[in-house]
JSON list of C-alpha atoms in Angstrom, two decimals:
[
{"chain": "A", "resi": 28, "resn": "MET", "atom": "CA", "xyz": [-96.81, 86.46, 179.75]},
{"chain": "A", "resi": 29, "resn": "GLY", "atom": "CA", "xyz": [-97.27, 89.89, 178.19]},
{"chain": "A", "resi": 30, "resn": "THR", "atom": "CA", "xyz": [-98.69, 90.62, 174.76]},
{"chain": "A", "resi": 31, "resn": "ARG", "atom": "CA", "xyz": [-96.40, 89.52, 171.96]},
{"chain": "A", "resi": 32, "resn": "VAL", "atom": "CA", "xyz": [-95.65, 91.97, 169.19]},
{"chain": "A", "resi": 33, "resn": "ASN", "atom": "CA", "xyz": [-93.85, 91.47, 165.91]},
{"chain": "A", "resi": 34, "resn": "ASP", "atom": "CA", "xyz": [-92.58, 93.34, 162.87]},
{"chain": "A", "resi": 35, "resn": "GLN", "atom": "CA", "xyz": [-96.09, 93.28, 161.36]},
{"chain": "A", "resi": 36, "resn": "ASN", "atom": "CA", "xyz": [-98.11, 94.62, 164.30]},
{"chain": "A", "resi": 37, "resn": "PHE", "atom": "CA", "xyz": [-95.47, 96.81, 166.00]},
{"chain": "A", "resi": 38, "resn": "GLU", "atom": "CA", "xyz": [-96.87, 100.05, 164.62]},
{"chain": "A", "resi": 39, "resn": "ALA", "atom": "CA", "xyz": [-100.46, 99.25, 165.63]},
{"chain": "A", "resi": 40, "resn": "GLU", "atom": "CA", "xyz": [-99.63, 97.84, 169.08]},
{"chain": "A", "resi": 41, "resn": "VAL", "atom": "CA", "xyz": [-96.75, 100.13, 170.10]},
{"chain": "A", "resi": 42, "resn": "LEU", "atom": "CA", "xyz": [-96.41, 103.27, 168.00]},
{"chain": "A", "resi": 43, "resn": "ASN", "atom": "CA", "xyz": [-100.16, 103.97, 167.82]},
{"chain": "A", "resi": 44, "resn": "SER", "atom": "CA", "xyz": [-100.88, 103.16, 171.48]},
{"chain": "A", "resi": 45, "resn": "SER", "atom": "CA", "xyz": [-102.70, 105.84, 173.46]},
{"chain": "A", "resi": 46, "resn": "LYS", "atom": "CA", "xyz": [-100.61, 105.07, 176.54]},
{"chain": "A", "resi": 47, "resn": "PRO", "atom": "CA", "xyz": [-96.87, 104.56, 177.02]},
{"chain": "A", "resi": 48, "resn": "VAL", "atom": "CA", "xyz": [-95.59, 101.13, 175.95]},
{"chain": "A", "resi": 49, "resn": "LEU", "atom": "CA", "xyz": [-92.66, 99.21, 177.42]},
{"chain": "A", "resi": 50, "resn": "VAL", "atom": "CA", "xyz": [-91.22, 96.85, 174.80]},
{"chain": "A", "resi": 51, "resn": "ASP", "atom": "CA", "xyz": [-89.19, 93.95, 176.15]},
{"chain": "A", "resi": 52, "resn": "PHE", "atom": "CA", "xyz": [-86.77, 92.94, 173.38]},
{"chain": "A", "resi": 53, "resn": "TRP", "atom": "CA", "xyz": [-85.94, 89.36, 174.39]},
{"chain": "A", "resi": 54, "resn": "ALA", "atom": "CA", "xyz": [-84.68, 86.03, 173.03]},
{"chain": "A", "resi": 55, "resn": "GLU", "atom": "CA", "xyz": [-85.57, 82.44, 173.90]},
{"chain": "A", "resi": 56, "resn": "TRP", "atom": "CA", "xyz": [-81.88, 81.60, 174.42]},
{"chain": "A", "resi": 57, "resn": "CYS", "atom": "CA", "xyz": [-81.27, 84.51, 176.83]},
{"chain": "A", "resi": 58, "resn": "PRO", "atom": "CA", "xyz": [-81.18, 83.55, 180.57]},
{"chain": "A", "resi": 59, "resn": "PRO", "atom": "CA", "xyz": [-81.31, 87.20, 181.79]},
{"chain": "A", "resi": 60, "resn": "CYS", "atom": "CA", "xyz": [-84.44, 87.67, 179.66]},
{"chain": "A", "resi": 61, "resn": "LYS", "atom": "CA", "xyz": [-86.11, 84.72, 181.37]},
{"chain": "A", "resi": 62, "resn": "ALA", "atom": "CA", "xyz": [-85.10, 86.15, 184.75]},
{"chain": "A", "resi": 63, "resn": "MET", "atom": "CA", "xyz": [-87.02, 89.35, 183.94]},
{"chain": "A", "resi": 64, "resn": "ASP", "atom": "CA", "xyz": [-90.19, 87.52, 182.86]},
{"chain": "A", "resi": 65, "resn": "PRO", "atom": "CA", "xyz": [-91.82, 87.14, 186.31]},
{"chain": "A", "resi": 66, "resn": "ILE", "atom": "CA", "xyz": [-91.23, 90.83, 187.14]},
{"chain": "A", "resi": 67, "resn": "LEU", "atom": "CA", "xyz": [-92.59, 92.04, 183.82]},
{"chain": "A", "resi": 68, "resn": "ASP", "atom": "CA", "xyz": [-95.56, 89.66, 184.06]},
{"chain": "A", "resi": 69, "resn": "ASP", "atom": "CA", "xyz": [-96.47, 91.15, 187.46]},
{"chain": "A", "resi": 70, "resn": "LEU", "atom": "CA", "xyz": [-96.08, 94.70, 186.17]},
{"chain": "A", "resi": 71, "resn": "THR", "atom": "CA", "xyz": [-98.22, 93.95, 183.11]},
{"chain": "A", "resi": 72, "resn": "THR", "atom": "CA", "xyz": [-101.16, 93.43, 185.45]},
{"chain": "A", "resi": 73, "resn": "GLU", "atom": "CA", "xyz": [-100.23, 95.95, 188.14]},
{"chain": "A", "resi": 74, "resn": "LEU", "atom": "CA", "xyz": [-99.58, 98.87, 185.76]},
{"chain": "A", "resi": 75, "resn": "ALA", "atom": "CA", "xyz": [-102.19, 97.97, 183.11]},
{"chain": "A", "resi": 76, "resn": "ALA", "atom": "CA", "xyz": [-104.12, 101.21, 183.62]},
{"chain": "A", "resi": 77, "resn": "LYS", "atom": "CA", "xyz": [-101.01, 103.35, 183.03]},
{"chain": "A", "resi": 78, "resn": "VAL", "atom": "CA", "xyz": [-98.55, 101.46, 180.82]},
{"chain": "A", "resi": 79, "resn": "LYS", "atom": "CA", "xyz": [-98.81, 98.72, 178.21]},
{"chain": "A", "resi": 80, "resn": "ILE", "atom": "CA", "xyz": [-96.07, 96.06, 178.41]},
{"chain": "A", "resi": 81, "resn": "VAL", "atom": "CA", "xyz": [-95.27, 93.90, 175.38]},
{"chain": "A", "resi": 82, "resn": "LYS", "atom": "CA", "xyz": [-92.60, 91.42, 174.31]},
{"chain": "A", "resi": 83, "resn": "LEU", "atom": "CA", "xyz": [-90.77, 91.24, 170.99]},
{"chain": "A", "resi": 84, "resn": "ASP", "atom": "CA", "xyz": [-88.72, 88.16, 170.06]},
{"chain": "A", "resi": 85, "resn": "VAL", "atom": "CA", "xyz": [-85.52, 89.56, 168.53]},
{"chain": "A", "resi": 86, "resn": "ASP", "atom": "CA", "xyz": [-84.78, 86.45, 166.48]},
{"chain": "A", "resi": 87, "resn": "ALA", "atom": "CA", "xyz": [-88.18, 86.45, 164.76]},
{"chain": "A", "resi": 88, "resn": "ASN", "atom": "CA", "xyz": [-88.43, 90.21, 164.15]},
{"chain": "A", "resi": 89, "resn": "PRO", "atom": "CA", "xyz": [-85.17, 91.50, 162.68]},
{"chain": "A", "resi": 90, "resn": "SER", "atom": "CA", "xyz": [-86.48, 94.68, 161.07]},
{"chain": "A", "resi": 91, "resn": "THR", "atom": "CA", "xyz": [-87.79, 96.16, 164.34]},
{"chain": "A", "resi": 92, "resn": "VAL", "atom": "CA", "xyz": [-84.57, 95.14, 166.11]},
{"chain": "A", "resi": 93, "resn": "VAL", "atom": "CA", "xyz": [-82.45, 96.90, 163.47]},
{"chain": "A", "resi": 94, "resn": "LYS", "atom": "CA", "xyz": [-84.70, 99.98, 163.36]},
{"chain": "A", "resi": 95, "resn": "TYR", "atom": "CA", "xyz": [-84.24, 100.59, 167.10]},
{"chain": "A", "resi": 96, "resn": "ASN", "atom": "CA", "xyz": [-80.58, 99.50, 167.19]},
{"chain": "A", "resi": 97, "resn": "VAL", "atom": "CA", "xyz": [-81.12, 96.72, 169.75]},
{"chain": "A", "resi": 98, "resn": "ARG", "atom": "CA", "xyz": [-77.83, 94.89, 170.26]},
{"chain": "A", "resi": 99, "resn": "ALA", "atom": "CA", "xyz": [-78.12, 93.17, 173.64]},
{"chain": "A", "resi": 100, "resn": "MET", "atom": "CA", "xyz": [-80.84, 91.28, 175.45]},
{"chain": "A", "resi": 101, "resn": "PRO", "atom": "CA", "xyz": [-82.86, 92.08, 177.30]},
{"chain": "A", "resi": 102, "resn": "THR", "atom": "CA", "xyz": [-83.36, 95.64, 176.11]},
{"chain": "A", "resi": 103, "resn": "LEU", "atom": "CA", "xyz": [-86.35, 97.53, 177.49]},
{"chain": "A", "resi": 104, "resn": "ILE", "atom": "CA", "xyz": [-87.51, 100.54, 175.48]},
{"chain": "A", "resi": 105, "resn": "VAL", "atom": "CA", "xyz": [-90.33, 102.86, 176.50]},
{"chain": "A", "resi": 106, "resn": "PHE", "atom": "CA", "xyz": [-92.33, 104.34, 173.63]},
{"chain": "A", "resi": 107, "resn": "LYS", "atom": "CA", "xyz": [-94.60, 107.33, 174.14]},
{"chain": "A", "resi": 108, "resn": "ASP", "atom": "CA", "xyz": [-96.63, 109.03, 171.41]},
{"chain": "A", "resi": 109, "resn": "GLY", "atom": "CA", "xyz": [-95.00, 106.78, 168.81]},
{"chain": "A", "resi": 110, "resn": "GLU", "atom": "CA", "xyz": [-91.41, 107.60, 169.75]},
{"chain": "A", "resi": 111, "resn": "PRO", "atom": "CA", "xyz": [-88.78, 105.82, 171.88]},
{"chain": "A", "resi": 112, "resn": "VAL", "atom": "CA", "xyz": [-88.25, 108.01, 174.97]},
{"chain": "A", "resi": 113, "resn": "ASP", "atom": "CA", "xyz": [-85.95, 105.93, 177.19]},
{"chain": "A", "resi": 114, "resn": "PHE", "atom": "CA", "xyz": [-84.31, 102.52, 177.41]},
{"chain": "A", "resi": 115, "resn": "LYS", "atom": "CA", "xyz": [-82.51, 100.14, 179.74]},
{"chain": "A", "resi": 116, "resn": "VAL", "atom": "CA", "xyz": [-80.20, 97.30, 178.74]},
{"chain": "A", "resi": 117, "resn": "GLY", "atom": "CA", "xyz": [-79.73, 94.16, 180.84]},
{"chain": "A", "resi": 118, "resn": "ALA", "atom": "CA", "xyz": [-81.65, 92.47, 183.62]},
{"chain": "A", "resi": 119, "resn": "GLY", "atom": "CA", "xyz": [-80.27, 94.53, 186.50]},
{"chain": "A", "resi": 120, "resn": "GLN", "atom": "CA", "xyz": [-83.49, 96.35, 187.38]},
{"chain": "A", "resi": 121, "resn": "SER", "atom": "CA", "xyz": [-85.59, 95.39, 190.37]},
{"chain": "A", "resi": 122, "resn": "ARG", "atom": "CA", "xyz": [-89.37, 95.46, 190.36]},
{"chain": "A", "resi": 123, "resn": "VAL", "atom": "CA", "xyz": [-89.35, 98.70, 192.40]},
{"chain": "A", "resi": 124, "resn": "GLN", "atom": "CA", "xyz": [-86.82, 100.35, 190.05]},
{"chain": "A", "resi": 125, "resn": "LEU", "atom": "CA", "xyz": [-88.93, 99.44, 187.02]},
{"chain": "A", "resi": 126, "resn": "ILE", "atom": "CA", "xyz": [-92.10, 100.83, 188.59]},
{"chain": "A", "resi": 127, "resn": "LYS", "atom": "CA", "xyz": [-90.37, 104.14, 189.39]},
{"chain": "A", "resi": 128, "resn": "TRP", "atom": "CA", "xyz": [-88.92, 104.27, 185.89]},
{"chain": "A", "resi": 129, "resn": "LEU", "atom": "CA", "xyz": [-92.26, 103.58, 184.19]},
{"chain": "A", "resi": 130, "resn": "ASP", "atom": "CA", "xyz": [-94.24, 105.94, 186.44]},
{"chain": "A", "resi": 131, "resn": "GLN", "atom": "CA", "xyz": [-92.41, 108.94, 185.00]},
{"chain": "A", "resi": 132, "resn": "PHE", "atom": "CA", "xyz": [-93.82, 108.19, 181.54]},
{"chain": "A", "resi": 133, "resn": "ALA", "atom": "CA", "xyz": [-97.34, 107.39, 182.69]},
{"chain": "A", "resi": 134, "resn": "ALA", "atom": "CA", "xyz": [-98.00, 110.86, 184.11]}
]
């Protein structure tokens, strides 16, 4: 499973990262979130040199969820240079689609 982030370490782990960061906003009670886990786990290793992938539990970290207006799970937000640059909502992305999506930010 990817690195866990929370309200306290979000700035250090995500906003101050030297490479793009994909944040998986997920919840324990969310079946589509669990369906994405194996894909994101694979990509965490495969894309480690280019992109950092982390998970944020929406129930335990309300201030980050509110700050980035996350309303559905899973929500995937890419941060680059401390700013959100793109997002996807839902579990409809395949492994290949996610790699293509993330590659554009890793250049």
